[in-house]
mmCIF file of C-alpha atoms in Angstrom:
data_model
loop_
_atom_site.group_PDB
_atom_site.id
_atom_site.type_symbol
_atom_site.label_atom_id
_atom_site.label_comp_id
_atom_site.label_asym_id
_atom_site.label_seq_id
_atom_site.Cartn_x
_atom_site.Cartn_y
_atom_site.Cartn_z
ATOM 1 C CA UNK A 1 -53.375 -15.583 31.713
ATOM 2 C CA UNK A 2 -52.268 -12.430 30.001
ATOM 3 C CA UNK A 3 -48.794 -11.273 29.043
ATOM 4 C CA UNK A 4 -47.109 -9.089 31.727
ATOM 5 C CA UNK A 5 -46.303 -5.641 30.649
ATOM 6 C CA UNK A 6 -42.907 -5.124 29.060
ATOM 7 C CA UNK A 7 -40.195 -3.977 31.457
ATOM 8 C CA UNK A 8 -38.100 -2.904 28.526
ATOM 9 C CA UNK A 9 -38.021 0.729 27.616
ATOM 10 C CA UNK A 10 -38.355 1.926 24.098
ATOM 11 C CA UNK A 11 -35.139 1.498 22.137
ATOM 12 C CA UNK A 12 -32.956 4.564 21.434
ATOM 13 C CA UNK A 13 -31.290 5.720 18.360
ATOM 14 C CA UNK A 14 -28.697 3.703 16.657
ATOM 15 C CA UNK A 15 -25.203 5.232 16.889
ATOM 16 C CA UNK A 16 -22.809 5.119 14.067
ATOM 17 C CA UNK A 17 -19.380 4.361 15.399
ATOM 18 C CA UNK A 18 -17.925 5.895 12.182
ATOM 19 C CA UNK A 19 -19.267 9.129 13.062
ATOM 20 C CA UNK A 20 -17.265 9.209 16.426
ATOM 21 C CA UNK A 21 -13.936 7.943 15.171
ATOM 22 C CA UNK A 22 -11.199 10.329 14.151
ATOM 23 C CA UNK A 23 -10.809 10.605 10.540
ATOM 24 C CA UNK A 24 -7.976 8.546 9.142
ATOM 25 C CA UNK A 25 -4.954 10.259 7.814
ATOM 26 C CA UNK A 26 -4.483 9.614 4.070
ATOM 27 C CA UNK A 27 -1.941 6.915 3.242
ATOM 28 C CA UNK A 28 0.149 9.295 1.400
ATOM 29 C CA UNK A 29 0.411 11.798 4.241
ATOM 30 C CA UNK A 30 1.224 8.977 6.610
ATOM 31 C CA UNK A 31 4.028 7.924 4.554
ATOM 32 C CA UNK A 32 5.488 11.456 4.026
ATOM 33 C CA UNK A 33 5.401 12.046 7.642
ATOM 34 C CA UNK A 34 7.079 8.656 8.497
ATOM 35 C CA UNK A 35 9.770 9.326 5.865
ATOM 36 C CA UNK A 36 10.440 12.739 7.350
ATOM 37 C CA UNK A 37 10.904 11.224 10.738
ATOM 38 C CA UNK A 38 13.136 8.482 9.410
ATOM 39 C CA UNK A 39 15.254 10.930 7.401
ATOM 40 C CA UNK A 40 15.617 13.011 10.708
ATOM 41 C CA UNK A 41 16.750 10.051 12.593
ATOM 42 C CA UNK A 42 19.204 8.708 9.962
ATOM 43 C CA UNK A 43 20.390 12.138 9.103
ATOM 44 C CA UNK A 44 21.937 12.338 12.521
ATOM 45 C CA UNK A 45 24.320 9.611 11.681
ATOM 46 C CA UNK A 46 26.825 10.964 9.347
ATOM 47 C CA UNK A 47 29.556 8.638 8.151
ATOM 48 C CA UNK A 48 27.778 5.479 9.178
ATOM 49 C CA UNK A 49 27.005 2.675 6.844
ATOM 50 C CA UNK A 50 23.468 1.493 7.026
ATOM 51 C CA UNK A 51 23.150 -1.952 8.739
ATOM 52 C CA UNK A 52 21.884 -4.747 6.630
ATOM 53 C CA UNK A 53 18.494 -4.947 8.540
ATOM 54 C CA UNK A 54 17.931 -1.311 7.644
ATOM 55 C CA UNK A 55 18.734 -1.738 3.923
ATOM 56 C CA UNK A 56 16.370 -4.893 3.877
ATOM 57 C CA UNK A 57 13.505 -2.800 5.320
ATOM 58 C CA UNK A 58 13.986 0.077 2.844
ATOM 59 C CA UNK A 59 13.996 -2.361 -0.098
ATOM 60 C CA UNK A 60 10.743 -3.760 1.204
ATOM 61 C CA UNK A 61 9.182 -0.261 1.483
ATOM 62 C CA UNK A 62 10.385 0.411 -2.160
ATOM 63 C CA UNK A 63 8.854 -2.814 -3.293
ATOM 64 C CA UNK A 64 5.466 -1.826 -1.761
ATOM 65 C CA UNK A 65 5.636 1.456 -3.407
ATOM 66 C CA UNK A 66 6.623 0.019 -6.806
ATOM 67 C CA UNK A 67 3.459 -2.176 -6.604
ATOM 68 C CA UNK A 68 1.294 0.774 -5.641
ATOM 69 C CA UNK A 69 0.805 -0.445 -1.839
ATOM 70 C CA UNK A 70 1.157 3.069 -0.407
ATOM 71 C CA UNK A 71 -0.733 1.938 2.769
ATOM 72 C CA UNK A 72 1.638 -0.899 3.413
ATOM 73 C CA UNK A 73 4.805 1.273 2.634
ATOM 74 C CA UNK A 74 3.475 3.742 5.281
ATOM 75 C CA UNK A 75 2.907 1.138 7.814
ATOM 76 C CA UNK A 76 6.307 -0.389 7.112
ATOM 77 C CA UNK A 77 7.977 3.004 7.406
ATOM 78 C CA UNK A 78 6.261 3.856 10.541
ATOM 79 C CA UNK A 79 7.387 0.501 12.142
ATOM 80 C CA UNK A 80 10.939 1.139 10.794
ATOM 81 C CA UNK A 81 11.122 4.539 12.470
ATOM 82 C CA UNK A 82 10.317 2.762 15.848
ATOM 83 C CA UNK A 83 12.926 0.173 15.084
ATOM 84 C CA UNK A 84 15.557 2.708 14.264
ATOM 85 C CA UNK A 85 14.767 4.544 17.493
ATOM 86 C CA UNK A 86 15.185 1.419 19.478
ATOM 87 C CA UNK A 87 18.128 -0.187 17.721
ATOM 88 C CA UNK A 88 20.275 2.932 17.179
ATOM 89 C CA UNK A 89 19.312 4.689 20.219
ATOM 90 C CA UNK A 90 17.857 7.735 18.316
ATOM 91 C CA UNK A 91 15.009 9.678 19.363
#
């Protein structure tokens, strides 16, 4: 008994997913953009003291920066922008 002819076509070219992905924005640029958005949101609140949760988050961001974790600081700042928009009704 002989082997049946293969029913599979020849394999195609390997596609590198990294070639199709959007290039990531540098961490410093993400941080700068997020800080700008945060300043814009908080600048609309003259005469208001910062709530404790906001101070805590800013201290955490400063800690990340002090340790050189710019990516973590950018991520925290981006999340803080979303939180400020929700909690303070800004945006």
